[in-house]
Amino acid sequence: MEKTRSTPCPHAKQCGGCQLQHVPYAQQLAQKQRRVRELLGGFGPVLPILGMAEPTHYRNKVTAAFALDRNRKIVSGIYQPGSHAVVPVDSCLIEDETADAIIVDIRRMLPDFRIKVFDERSGTGWLRHVLVRRGFATGQALVVLVAVSPIFPLQKPFVQKLRELHPEVRSVVLNINDRVTPVVLGTREKVLYGEGAIEDILCGYRFRISPRSFYQINPVQTEKLYRTALDFAELTGAETVLDAYCGIGTIGITASGRAKQVIGVELNHDAVADAIVNARLNGIKNCWFTAGDAGEYMEQMARDGMRPDLVFLDPPRAGSDERFLSSLLRCAPKKVVYVSCDPETLARDLGTLTKGGYRVGKIQPVDMFPYTRHIECVCQLFKEGAK
Ligand code: SAH
């Protein structure tokens, strides 16, 4: 039986992170299924959504904002939507419990290590956010302190104390963000302890993840997502595969054993560096990764007359763009597997691809984000008339 949450989260009203807070889980899945059918059913068959057996504490990445409340007491939690007020949250029903515990302990440690929280009103203080990422399969945790300057006098004893409390912390990174911006991480980083990254295991492969690289936040469902993408690809071992928007190379590496070669393209340089390490970490010799805009790369492929047999694409919420899709149509791969975290932009892009001579085989929704309104889908497309 799938569990449903009987008591809603006490922070729900102020936090706003879980839009489906009061909806029993089975009903959430039914709603998402309906939504995907409405948006995408016209393109091809929609398979029943893959839900979670235990849909709580699934988030492997937790970001907490640090601030002073009205009484100048240190609080940590989530920004209230559309405001800079921090809703104090010590434990969240969708976040990893170990990550939450690490954040609470860091907050308690601050006075002993003379760490002041950054105060937006006065522009004084130092610590702005703490980000924790945990590999569910390896247990390793990465802690990123986001602060306004690189000066941290008691860093050594701080790391020592944190490791005493949480031996699972494998690396501590100081990220400098001195700009007024909604983006949590700045561009400068200093490794205080460990490798500056952690490892996790997905679908039997090991992956190194550094602080600014994208990594799917629900690893239990990610395995289902990737296995679906791989099934839909129907690889025989002879194919040249393009993994577009590849992040740290997870999809391409997972597919590498069933393809002749895999080329990955990704905009974020840190993620590309991770992807290259990841291929080596798994003893894989048929994957290449390159940094750049996926559309520009696809255009280059079209210009050079290169024709991958299969293209995986997994763009951000905004979907793909005209440059990528029109070049994809020119390259005319026999098969395309589109992984999407927004069915609306997926519908728009499927419109372009189906007008350009592709036919949708099937669509598989996967519930990557229980209790939120977000929906992930995998879509299989064939080139009409291709053998
Ligand atoms: N397939 C990966 C990453 C998916 S997230 C995984 O499953 O983990 C989308 C990725 O697209 C992010 O890593 C982001 O950095 C990258 N990205 C965003 N815009 C891009 C662009 N124009 N060209 C290439 N990559 C882009």
mmCIF file of C-alpha atoms and ligand atoms in Angstrom:
data_model
loop_
_atom_site.group_PDB
_atom_site.id
_atom_site.type_symbol
_atom_site.label_atom_id
_atom_site.label_comp_id
_atom_site.label_asym_id
_atom_site.label_seq_id
_atom_site.Cartn_x
_atom_site.Cartn_y
_atom_site.Cartn_z
ATOM 1 C CA MET A 1 0.000 0.000 0.000
ATOM 2 C CA GLU A 2 1.256 3.445 -0.750
ATOM 3 C CA LYS A 3 1.443 5.581 2.339
ATOM 4 C CA THR A 4 -0.281 8.917 2.516
ATOM 5 C CA ARG A 5 0.578 11.718 4.853
ATOM 6 C CA SER A 6 -2.139 12.168 7.442
ATOM 7 C CA THR A 7 -0.889 15.250 9.281
ATOM 8 C CA PRO A 8 0.099 18.091 7.001
ATOM 9 C CA CYS A 9 3.473 19.751 7.506
ATOM 10 C CA PRO A 10 3.414 22.504 10.192
ATOM 11 C CA HIS A 11 5.353 24.866 7.892
ATOM 12 C CA ALA A 12 3.084 24.332 4.878
ATOM 13 C CA LYS A 13 1.228 27.626 5.046
ATOM 14 C CA GLN A 14 4.324 29.838 5.106
ATOM 15 C CA CYS A 15 6.737 27.702 3.099
ATOM 16 C CA GLY A 16 4.752 26.943 -0.038
ATOM 17 C CA GLY A 17 7.275 24.369 -1.286
ATOM 18 C CA CYS A 18 4.769 21.502 -1.333
ATOM 19 C CA GLN A 19 1.823 22.693 -3.361
ATOM 20 C CA LEU A 20 0.036 19.329 -2.998
ATOM 21 C CA GLN A 21 0.490 19.183 0.771
ATOM 22 C CA HIS A 22 -3.103 18.272 1.560
ATOM 23 C CA VAL A 23 -3.651 15.849 -1.311
ATOM 24 C CA PRO A 24 -3.287 12.121 -0.491
ATOM 25 C CA TYR A 25 -0.435 10.573 -2.487
ATOM 26 C CA ALA A 26 -2.575 8.278 -4.652
ATOM 27 C CA GLN A 27 -4.615 11.316 -5.650
ATOM 28 C CA GLN A 28 -1.490 13.360 -6.421
ATOM 29 C CA LEU A 29 -0.429 10.650 -8.859
ATOM 30 C CA ALA A 30 -3.878 10.604 -10.456
ATOM 31 C CA GLN A 31 -3.780 14.423 -10.852
ATOM 32 C CA LYS A 32 -0.355 14.323 -12.474
ATOM 33 C CA GLN A 33 -1.415 11.499 -14.786
ATOM 34 C CA ARG A 34 -4.439 13.549 -15.856
ATOM 35 C CA ARG A 35 -2.332 16.639 -16.466
ATOM 36 C CA VAL A 36 0.156 14.723 -18.653
ATOM 37 C CA ARG A 37 -2.716 13.149 -20.628
ATOM 38 C CA GLU A 38 -4.245 16.595 -21.202
ATOM 39 C CA LEU A 39 -0.986 18.164 -22.342
ATOM 40 C CA LEU A 40 0.654 15.274 -24.176
ATOM 41 C CA GLY A 41 -2.013 12.625 -24.848
ATOM 42 C CA GLY A 42 -2.550 14.029 -28.328
ATOM 43 C CA PHE A 43 1.039 13.124 -29.295
ATOM 44 C CA GLY A 44 0.986 9.472 -28.251
ATOM 45 C CA PRO A 45 0.119 6.953 -25.530
ATOM 46 C CA VAL A 46 0.772 8.007 -21.922
ATOM 47 C CA LEU A 47 1.797 5.088 -19.666
ATOM 48 C CA PRO A 48 0.700 4.981 -15.991
ATOM 49 C CA ILE A 49 2.874 7.262 -13.840
ATOM 50 C CA LEU A 50 5.638 5.597 -11.786
ATOM 51 C CA GLY A 51 5.113 6.691 -8.171
ATOM 52 C CA MET A 52 7.137 6.150 -4.988
ATOM 53 C CA ALA A 53 6.411 3.458 -2.410
ATOM 54 C CA GLU A 54 7.493 5.883 0.356
ATOM 55 C CA PRO A 55 7.101 9.415 -0.970
ATOM 56 C CA THR A 56 8.771 11.341 1.887
ATOM 57 C CA HIS A 57 12.352 12.466 2.675
ATOM 58 C CA TYR A 58 13.348 11.877 -0.926
ATOM 59 C CA ARG A 59 15.360 15.076 -1.527
ATOM 60 C CA ASN A 60 19.125 14.426 -1.426
ATOM 61 C CA LYS A 61 19.928 18.149 -1.628
ATOM 62 C CA VAL A 62 18.853 20.622 1.009
ATOM 63 C CA THR A 63 19.523 24.356 0.997
ATOM 64 C CA ALA A 64 18.864 26.403 4.116
ATOM 65 C CA ALA A 65 18.907 30.187 4.298
ATOM 66 C CA PHE A 66 20.413 31.672 7.477
ATOM 67 C CA ALA A 67 19.113 34.925 8.944
ATOM 68 C CA LEU A 68 18.366 36.805 12.155
ATOM 69 C CA ASP A 69 14.768 36.958 13.280
ATOM 70 C CA ARG A 70 13.119 40.008 14.850
ATOM 71 C CA ASN A 71 14.736 39.199 18.204
ATOM 72 C CA ARG A 72 18.121 38.837 16.515
ATOM 73 C CA LYS A 73 18.076 35.093 17.086
ATOM 74 C CA ILE A 74 19.707 32.927 14.390
ATOM 75 C CA VAL A 75 17.193 31.014 12.311
ATOM 76 C CA SER A 76 17.639 28.681 9.352
ATOM 77 C CA GLY A 77 15.090 27.459 6.861
ATOM 78 C CA ILE A 78 13.329 28.370 3.671
ATOM 79 C CA TYR A 79 12.570 31.763 2.150
ATOM 80 C CA GLN A 80 8.901 32.568 2.215
ATOM 81 C CA PRO A 81 7.791 32.715 -1.439
ATOM 82 C CA GLY A 82 8.248 36.201 -2.886
ATOM 83 C CA SER A 83 9.929 37.539 0.250
ATOM 84 C CA HIS A 84 13.227 37.564 2.089
ATOM 85 C CA ALA A 85 11.742 36.402 5.352
ATOM 86 C CA VAL A 86 13.122 33.029 6.435
ATOM 87 C CA VAL A 87 10.578 30.468 7.625
ATOM 88 C CA PRO A 88 12.427 28.485 10.321
ATOM 89 C CA VAL A 89 12.463 24.805 9.292
ATOM 90 C CA ASP A 90 14.429 22.176 11.219
ATOM 91 C CA SER A 91 12.904 19.143 9.601
ATOM 92 C CA CYS A 92 11.031 18.904 6.362
ATOM 93 C CA LEU A 93 8.915 15.996 5.187
ATOM 94 C CA ILE A 94 10.438 15.800 1.728
ATOM 95 C CA GLU A 95 14.082 16.524 2.626
ATOM 96 C CA ASP A 96 16.729 14.003 3.641
ATOM 97 C CA GLU A 97 16.687 13.705 7.435
ATOM 98 C CA THR A 98 20.470 13.470 7.791
ATOM 99 C CA ALA A 99 20.939 16.628 5.720
ATOM 100 C CA ASP A 100 18.393 18.438 7.899
ATOM 101 C CA ALA A 101 20.184 17.257 11.073
ATOM 102 C CA ILE A 102 23.554 18.507 9.737
ATOM 103 C CA ILE A 103 22.064 21.950 9.087
ATOM 104 C CA VAL A 104 20.554 22.179 12.588
ATOM 105 C CA ASP A 105 23.887 21.173 14.147
ATOM 106 C CA ILE A 106 25.747 23.769 12.089
ATOM 107 C CA ARG A 107 23.321 26.416 13.327
ATOM 108 C CA ARG A 108 23.935 25.371 16.934
ATOM 109 C CA MET A 109 27.711 25.462 16.389
ATOM 110 C CA LEU A 110 27.825 29.024 15.015
ATOM 111 C CA PRO A 111 28.288 31.012 18.283
ATOM 112 C CA ASP A 112 31.159 28.747 19.449
ATOM 113 C CA PHE A 113 33.034 29.393 16.230
ATOM 114 C CA ARG A 114 32.273 33.115 16.214
ATOM 115 C CA ILE A 115 30.344 32.857 12.997
ATOM 116 C CA LYS A 116 27.897 35.691 12.364
ATOM 117 C CA VAL A 117 24.929 35.280 10.119
ATOM 118 C CA PHE A 118 24.690 37.728 7.226
ATOM 119 C CA ASP A 119 22.006 40.335 7.857
ATOM 120 C CA GLU A 120 20.539 41.732 4.653
ATOM 121 C CA ARG A 121 19.235 44.879 6.297
ATOM 122 C CA SER A 122 22.536 46.037 7.752
ATOM 123 C CA GLY A 123 24.803 44.267 5.259
ATOM 124 C CA THR A 124 26.890 42.844 8.131
ATOM 125 C CA GLY A 125 27.753 39.281 9.105
ATOM 126 C CA TRP A 126 29.111 36.392 7.067
ATOM 127 C CA LEU A 127 27.084 33.172 6.576
ATOM 128 C CA ARG A 128 24.175 33.261 4.105
ATOM 129 C CA HIS A 129 23.239 29.664 3.274
ATOM 130 C CA VAL A 130 24.212 26.093 3.986
ATOM 131 C CA LEU A 131 23.760 23.506 1.278
ATOM 132 C CA VAL A 132 24.010 19.796 2.011
ATOM 133 C CA ARG A 133 24.035 17.124 -0.636
ATOM 134 C CA ARG A 134 24.030 13.452 0.329
ATOM 135 C CA GLY A 135 24.675 10.379 -1.760
ATOM 136 C CA PHE A 136 21.907 8.012 -0.697
ATOM 137 C CA ALA A 137 23.789 4.939 -1.936
ATOM 138 C CA THR A 138 27.215 5.866 -0.487
ATOM 139 C CA GLY A 139 26.037 7.788 2.591
ATOM 140 C CA GLN A 140 28.619 10.519 1.831
ATOM 141 C CA ALA A 141 27.623 14.108 2.593
ATOM 142 C CA LEU A 142 28.956 17.331 1.098
ATOM 143 C CA VAL A 143 28.516 20.562 3.057
ATOM 144 C CA VAL A 144 28.730 23.907 1.283
ATOM 145 C CA LEU A 145 28.866 27.052 3.409
ATOM 146 C CA VAL A 146 27.820 30.074 1.378
ATOM 147 C CA ALA A 147 29.310 33.248 2.824
ATOM 148 C CA VAL A 148 30.106 36.802 1.756
ATOM 149 C CA SER A 149 33.890 36.554 2.143
ATOM 150 C CA PRO A 150 36.632 33.880 2.128
ATOM 151 C CA ILE A 151 37.801 34.864 5.607
ATOM 152 C CA PHE A 152 36.982 32.099 8.090
ATOM 153 C CA PRO A 153 39.439 32.179 11.026
ATOM 154 C CA LEU A 154 38.210 29.102 12.919
ATOM 155 C CA GLN A 155 37.703 26.889 9.885
ATOM 156 C CA LYS A 156 39.902 24.006 11.078
ATOM 157 C CA PRO A 157 38.238 23.472 14.486
ATOM 158 C CA PHE A 158 34.831 24.065 12.850
ATOM 159 C CA VAL A 159 35.379 21.267 10.338
ATOM 160 C CA GLN A 160 36.757 19.026 13.084
ATOM 161 C CA LYS A 161 33.695 19.530 15.270
ATOM 162 C CA LEU A 162 31.312 19.022 12.353
ATOM 163 C CA ARG A 163 33.079 15.758 11.418
ATOM 164 C CA GLU A 164 32.852 14.607 15.038
ATOM 165 C CA LEU A 165 29.109 15.172 15.035
ATOM 166 C CA HIS A 166 28.631 13.882 11.485
ATOM 167 C CA PRO A 167 31.328 11.480 10.269
ATOM 168 C CA GLU A 168 29.337 11.122 7.030
ATOM 169 C CA VAL A 169 30.545 14.612 6.050
ATOM 170 C CA ARG A 170 33.217 13.816 3.446
ATOM 171 C CA SER A 171 33.859 17.297 2.209
ATOM 172 C CA VAL A 172 33.296 20.906 3.274
ATOM 173 C CA VAL A 173 33.415 23.706 0.723
ATOM 174 C CA LEU A 174 33.262 27.448 1.273
ATOM 175 C CA ASN A 175 31.428 29.199 -1.530
ATOM 176 C CA ILE A 176 31.725 32.968 -1.786
ATOM 177 C CA ASN A 177 28.626 34.869 -2.790
ATOM 178 C CA ASP A 178 28.787 38.586 -2.026
ATOM 179 C CA ARG A 179 26.133 39.645 -4.528
ATOM 180 C CA VAL A 180 22.496 40.467 -3.919
ATOM 181 C CA THR A 181 20.970 37.732 -6.030
ATOM 182 C CA PRO A 182 18.367 34.985 -5.672
ATOM 183 C CA VAL A 183 21.013 32.488 -6.871
ATOM 184 C CA VAL A 184 22.395 30.684 -3.820
ATOM 185 C CA LEU A 185 25.884 29.770 -5.035
ATOM 186 C CA GLY A 186 28.537 32.246 -6.123
ATOM 187 C CA THR A 187 31.296 31.426 -8.599
ATOM 188 C CA ARG A 188 34.259 31.324 -6.187
ATOM 189 C CA GLU A 189 34.966 28.266 -4.066
ATOM 190 C CA LYS A 190 37.506 27.144 -1.485
ATOM 191 C CA VAL A 191 37.712 23.529 -0.368
ATOM 192 C CA LEU A 192 38.049 23.438 3.431
ATOM 193 C CA TYR A 193 38.065 19.680 3.797
ATOM 194 C CA GLY A 194 38.077 16.591 1.564
ATOM 195 C CA GLU A 195 37.872 16.400 -2.191
ATOM 196 C CA GLY A 196 35.387 19.213 -2.817
ATOM 197 C CA ALA A 197 32.903 16.635 -4.087
ATOM 198 C CA ILE A 198 31.143 13.428 -3.070
ATOM 199 C CA GLU A 199 30.233 10.235 -4.862
ATOM 200 C CA ASP A 200 26.937 8.466 -5.317
ATOM 201 C CA ILE A 201 25.860 5.322 -7.146
ATOM 202 C CA LEU A 202 23.037 5.193 -9.693
ATOM 203 C CA CYS A 203 22.071 2.194 -11.833
ATOM 204 C CA GLY A 204 25.284 0.444 -10.731
ATOM 205 C CA TYR A 205 27.612 3.285 -11.830
ATOM 206 C CA ARG A 206 29.606 5.593 -9.550
ATOM 207 C CA PHE A 207 29.277 9.336 -9.968
ATOM 208 C CA ARG A 208 31.335 12.191 -8.608
ATOM 209 C CA ILE A 209 29.271 15.310 -7.954
ATOM 210 C CA SER A 210 30.786 18.711 -7.226
ATOM 211 C CA PRO A 211 28.887 21.569 -5.564
ATOM 212 C CA ARG A 212 27.767 23.458 -8.662
ATOM 213 C CA SER A 213 26.989 20.471 -10.899
ATOM 214 C CA PHE A 214 23.414 19.445 -11.470
ATOM 215 C CA TYR A 215 22.431 16.120 -9.915
ATOM 216 C CA GLN A 216 18.891 14.704 -9.840
ATOM 217 C CA ILE A 217 17.419 15.360 -6.394
ATOM 218 C CA ASN A 218 15.411 12.115 -6.027
ATOM 219 C CA PRO A 219 17.788 9.189 -6.575
ATOM 220 C CA VAL A 220 15.183 6.460 -5.954
ATOM 221 C CA GLN A 221 13.059 7.758 -8.819
ATOM 222 C CA THR A 222 16.075 8.725 -10.940
ATOM 223 C CA GLU A 223 16.923 5.041 -11.328
ATOM 224 C CA LYS A 224 13.407 4.428 -12.684
ATOM 225 C CA LEU A 225 13.714 7.485 -14.922
ATOM 226 C CA TYR A 226 17.051 6.408 -16.409
ATOM 227 C CA ARG A 227 15.960 2.779 -16.848
ATOM 228 C CA THR A 228 12.906 4.019 -18.729
ATOM 229 C CA ALA A 229 15.058 6.296 -20.900
ATOM 230 C CA LEU A 230 17.355 3.350 -21.637
ATOM 231 C CA ASP A 231 14.439 1.012 -22.443
ATOM 232 C CA PHE A 232 12.981 3.637 -24.771
ATOM 233 C CA ALA A 233 16.360 3.985 -26.513
ATOM 234 C CA GLU A 234 16.335 0.277 -27.525
ATOM 235 C CA LEU A 235 20.088 0.304 -28.105
ATOM 236 C CA THR A 236 21.839 -2.628 -29.793
ATOM 237 C CA GLY A 237 25.490 -1.745 -29.157
ATOM 238 C CA ALA A 238 26.133 -0.315 -32.621
ATOM 239 C CA GLU A 239 24.868 3.221 -32.059
ATOM 240 C CA THR A 240 26.487 6.612 -31.784
ATOM 241 C CA VAL A 241 24.572 8.382 -29.033
ATOM 242 C CA LEU A 242 24.378 12.083 -28.178
ATOM 243 C CA ASP A 243 23.576 12.913 -24.527
ATOM 244 C CA ALA A 244 22.524 16.560 -24.727
ATOM 245 C CA TYR A 245 22.260 18.650 -21.525
ATOM 246 C CA CYS A 246 24.208 15.775 -19.940
ATOM 247 C CA GLY A 247 25.099 17.256 -16.520
ATOM 248 C CA ILE A 248 27.695 14.979 -14.888
ATOM 249 C CA GLY A 249 27.164 12.365 -17.624
ATOM 250 C CA THR A 250 24.713 10.108 -15.787
ATOM 251 C CA ILE A 251 22.431 9.184 -18.715
ATOM 252 C CA GLY A 252 25.241 8.733 -21.248
ATOM 253 C CA ILE A 253 27.360 6.648 -18.860
ATOM 254 C CA THR A 254 24.366 4.477 -17.964
ATOM 255 C CA ALA A 255 23.788 3.905 -21.705
ATOM 256 C CA SER A 256 27.469 3.423 -22.609
ATOM 257 C CA GLY A 257 27.464 -0.369 -22.205
ATOM 258 C CA ARG A 258 24.789 -0.674 -24.868
ATOM 259 C CA ALA A 259 26.168 1.782 -27.419
ATOM 260 C CA LYS A 260 29.203 2.043 -29.677
ATOM 261 C CA GLN A 261 30.029 5.513 -28.421
ATOM 262 C CA VAL A 262 28.466 8.336 -26.438
ATOM 263 C CA ILE A 263 29.085 12.063 -26.799
ATOM 264 C CA GLY A 264 27.835 14.337 -24.024
ATOM 265 C CA VAL A 265 27.389 18.105 -24.207
ATOM 266 C CA GLU A 266 26.746 20.386 -21.251
ATOM 267 C CA LEU A 267 27.022 24.109 -20.537
ATOM 268 C CA ASN A 268 28.318 23.952 -16.954
ATOM 269 C CA HIS A 269 32.105 23.450 -16.926
ATOM 270 C CA ASP A 270 32.150 21.900 -13.436
ATOM 271 C CA ALA A 271 29.598 19.296 -14.536
ATOM 272 C CA VAL A 272 31.638 18.463 -17.657
ATOM 273 C CA ALA A 273 34.763 18.020 -15.500
ATOM 274 C CA ASP A 274 32.748 15.662 -13.265
ATOM 275 C CA ALA A 275 31.439 13.765 -16.329
ATOM 276 C CA ILE A 276 34.988 13.161 -17.598
ATOM 277 C CA VAL A 277 36.069 11.896 -14.153
ATOM 278 C CA ASN A 278 32.929 9.753 -13.998
ATOM 279 C CA ALA A 279 33.665 7.939 -17.244
ATOM 280 C CA ARG A 280 37.150 7.137 -15.902
ATOM 281 C CA LEU A 281 35.820 6.151 -12.467
ATOM 282 C CA ASN A 282 33.690 3.478 -14.132
ATOM 283 C CA GLY A 283 36.420 2.293 -16.508
ATOM 284 C CA ILE A 284 34.405 3.501 -19.497
ATOM 285 C CA LYS A 285 36.323 4.205 -22.699
ATOM 286 C CA ASN A 286 33.586 5.034 -25.212
ATOM 287 C CA CYS A 287 32.230 8.301 -23.723
ATOM 288 C CA TRP A 288 33.386 11.821 -24.578
ATOM 289 C CA PHE A 289 32.150 15.005 -22.970
ATOM 290 C CA THR A 290 32.358 18.552 -24.157
ATOM 291 C CA ALA A 291 31.471 21.917 -22.626
ATOM 292 C CA GLY A 292 29.195 24.229 -24.555
ATOM 293 C CA ASP A 293 25.677 25.167 -25.557
ATOM 294 C CA ALA A 294 23.736 22.100 -26.696
ATOM 295 C CA GLY A 295 22.100 24.041 -29.552
ATOM 296 C CA GLU A 296 25.431 25.306 -30.832
ATOM 297 C CA TYR A 297 26.878 21.798 -30.670
ATOM 298 C CA MET A 298 23.903 20.260 -32.477
ATOM 299 C CA GLU A 299 24.169 22.951 -35.152
ATOM 300 C CA GLN A 300 27.841 22.079 -35.615
ATOM 301 C CA MET A 301 26.940 18.398 -35.943
ATOM 302 C CA ALA A 302 24.329 19.235 -38.594
ATOM 303 C CA ARG A 303 26.844 21.393 -40.470
ATOM 304 C CA ASP A 304 29.472 18.636 -40.375
ATOM 305 C CA GLY A 305 26.958 16.082 -41.643
ATOM 306 C CA MET A 306 27.240 14.013 -38.472
ATOM 307 C CA ARG A 307 24.265 11.876 -37.741
ATOM 308 C CA PRO A 308 23.949 10.333 -34.281
ATOM 309 C CA ASP A 309 21.693 7.258 -34.241
ATOM 310 C CA LEU A 310 20.056 8.313 -31.017
ATOM 311 C CA VAL A 311 19.770 11.592 -29.151
ATOM 312 C CA PHE A 312 18.925 11.821 -25.451
ATOM 313 C CA LEU A 313 17.989 15.320 -24.416
ATOM 314 C CA ASP A 314 17.277 16.411 -20.867
ATOM 315 C CA PRO A 315 17.009 20.207 -20.869
ATOM 316 C CA PRO A 316 16.114 22.454 -17.908
ATOM 317 C CA ARG A 317 12.509 23.528 -17.262
ATOM 318 C CA ALA A 318 12.524 26.071 -20.085
ATOM 319 C CA GLY A 319 12.859 23.152 -22.511
ATOM 320 C CA SER A 320 15.074 23.056 -25.561
ATOM 321 C CA ASP A 321 15.416 25.888 -28.078
ATOM 322 C CA GLU A 322 14.905 26.590 -31.748
ATOM 323 C CA ARG A 323 18.610 26.245 -32.534
ATOM 324 C CA PHE A 324 18.852 22.776 -30.973
ATOM 325 C CA LEU A 325 15.566 21.466 -32.355
ATOM 326 C CA SER A 326 16.033 22.732 -35.910
ATOM 327 C CA SER A 327 19.562 21.268 -35.988
ATOM 328 C CA LEU A 328 18.229 18.003 -34.557
ATOM 329 C CA LEU A 329 15.734 17.861 -37.424
ATOM 330 C CA ARG A 330 18.598 18.381 -39.880
ATOM 331 C CA CYS A 331 20.708 15.613 -38.286
ATOM 332 C CA ALA A 332 17.612 13.377 -38.362
ATOM 333 C CA PRO A 333 18.577 10.703 -35.806
ATOM 334 C CA LYS A 334 16.382 7.601 -36.060
ATOM 335 C CA LYS A 335 15.342 7.883 -32.455
ATOM 336 C CA VAL A 336 15.096 10.609 -29.832
ATOM 337 C CA VAL A 337 14.505 10.124 -26.103
ATOM 338 C CA TYR A 338 13.393 13.374 -24.481
ATOM 339 C CA VAL A 339 13.605 13.570 -20.663
ATOM 340 C CA SER A 340 11.645 16.569 -19.419
ATOM 341 C CA CYS A 341 10.903 18.178 -16.056
ATOM 342 C CA ASP A 342 8.145 20.378 -17.458
ATOM 343 C CA PRO A 343 5.318 18.892 -19.534
ATOM 344 C CA GLU A 344 4.344 22.323 -20.898
ATOM 345 C CA THR A 345 7.675 23.035 -22.559
ATOM 346 C CA LEU A 346 7.790 19.354 -23.562
ATOM 347 C CA ALA A 347 4.429 19.794 -25.351
ATOM 348 C CA ARG A 348 5.815 22.848 -27.172
ATOM 349 C CA ASP A 349 8.981 21.000 -28.245
ATOM 350 C CA LEU A 350 7.064 17.859 -29.256
ATOM 351 C CA GLY A 351 4.983 20.156 -31.484
ATOM 352 C CA THR A 352 8.187 21.212 -33.280
ATOM 353 C CA LEU A 353 9.544 17.659 -33.529
ATOM 354 C CA THR A 354 6.301 16.070 -34.761
ATOM 355 C CA LYS A 355 5.903 18.820 -37.390
ATOM 356 C CA GLY A 356 9.488 18.041 -38.416
ATOM 357 C CA GLY A 357 8.806 14.389 -39.173
ATOM 358 C CA TYR A 358 8.954 12.607 -35.813
ATOM 359 C CA ARG A 359 6.301 10.355 -34.303
ATOM 360 C CA VAL A 360 5.863 9.823 -30.560
ATOM 361 C CA GLY A 361 6.166 6.155 -29.537
ATOM 362 C CA LYS A 362 5.219 6.491 -25.875
ATOM 363 C CA ILE A 363 5.361 8.819 -22.897
ATOM 364 C CA GLN A 364 6.227 7.719 -19.363
ATOM 365 C CA PRO A 365 5.534 10.111 -16.475
ATOM 366 C CA VAL A 366 7.732 9.529 -13.391
ATOM 367 C CA ASP A 367 6.957 11.131 -10.047
ATOM 368 C CA MET A 368 10.297 12.675 -9.164
ATOM 369 C CA PHE A 369 8.823 15.369 -6.892
ATOM 370 C CA PRO A 370 6.044 13.994 -4.615
ATOM 371 C CA TYR A 371 3.965 16.614 -2.770
ATOM 372 C CA THR A 372 4.978 19.279 -5.286
ATOM 373 C CA ARG A 373 3.221 20.087 -8.538
ATOM 374 C CA HIS A 374 6.276 19.258 -10.677
ATOM 375 C CA ILE A 375 6.080 16.457 -13.227
ATOM 376 C CA GLU A 376 8.869 14.565 -15.004
ATOM 377 C CA CYS A 377 8.303 12.639 -18.248
ATOM 378 C CA VAL A 378 10.302 10.482 -20.640
ATOM 379 C CA CYS A 379 9.176 10.556 -24.251
ATOM 380 C CA GLN A 380 10.252 8.242 -27.062
ATOM 381 C CA LEU A 381 10.241 9.588 -30.625
ATOM 382 C CA PHE A 382 10.941 7.884 -33.960
ATOM 383 C CA LYS A 383 11.866 9.440 -37.261
ATOM 384 C CA GLU A 384 8.973 8.709 -39.620
ATOM 385 C CA GLY A 385 9.973 6.175 -42.249
ATOM 386 C CA ALA A 386 13.370 5.448 -40.638
ATOM 387 C CA LYS A 387 14.507 1.853 -40.580
HETATM 388 N N1 SAH B 1 20.949 14.788 -17.809
HETATM 389 C C1 SAH B 1 21.485 15.298 -16.581
HETATM 390 C C2 SAH B 1 21.257 16.797 -16.372
HETATM 391 C C3 SAH B 1 19.877 17.310 -16.598
HETATM 392 S S1 SAH B 1 19.564 18.940 -15.959
HETATM 393 C C4 SAH B 1 20.958 14.495 -15.392
HETATM 394 O O1 SAH B 1 20.037 13.702 -15.531
HETATM 395 O O2 SAH B 1 21.491 14.670 -14.296
HETATM 396 C C5 SAH B 1 19.830 19.981 -17.299
HETATM 397 C C6 SAH B 1 21.277 20.300 -17.564
HETATM 398 O O3 SAH B 1 21.313 21.160 -18.712
HETATM 399 C C7 SAH B 1 22.009 21.044 -16.459
HETATM 400 O O4 SAH B 1 23.184 20.343 -16.123
HETATM 401 C C8 SAH B 1 22.356 22.418 -17.075
HETATM 402 O O5 SAH B 1 23.615 22.917 -16.647
HETATM 403 C C9 SAH B 1 22.388 22.075 -18.547
HETATM 404 N N2 SAH B 1 22.136 23.176 -19.488
HETATM 405 C C10 SAH B 1 21.331 24.249 -19.354
HETATM 406 N N3 SAH B 1 21.310 24.986 -20.476
HETATM 407 C C11 SAH B 1 22.117 24.360 -21.367
HETATM 408 C C12 SAH B 1 22.507 24.624 -22.719
HETATM 409 N N4 SAH B 1 22.044 25.697 -23.377
HETATM 410 N N5 SAH B 1 23.341 23.764 -23.326
HETATM 411 C C13 SAH B 1 23.826 22.677 -22.662
HETATM 412 N N6 SAH B 1 23.498 22.382 -21.392
HETATM 413 C C14 SAH B 1 22.658 23.198 -20.748
#
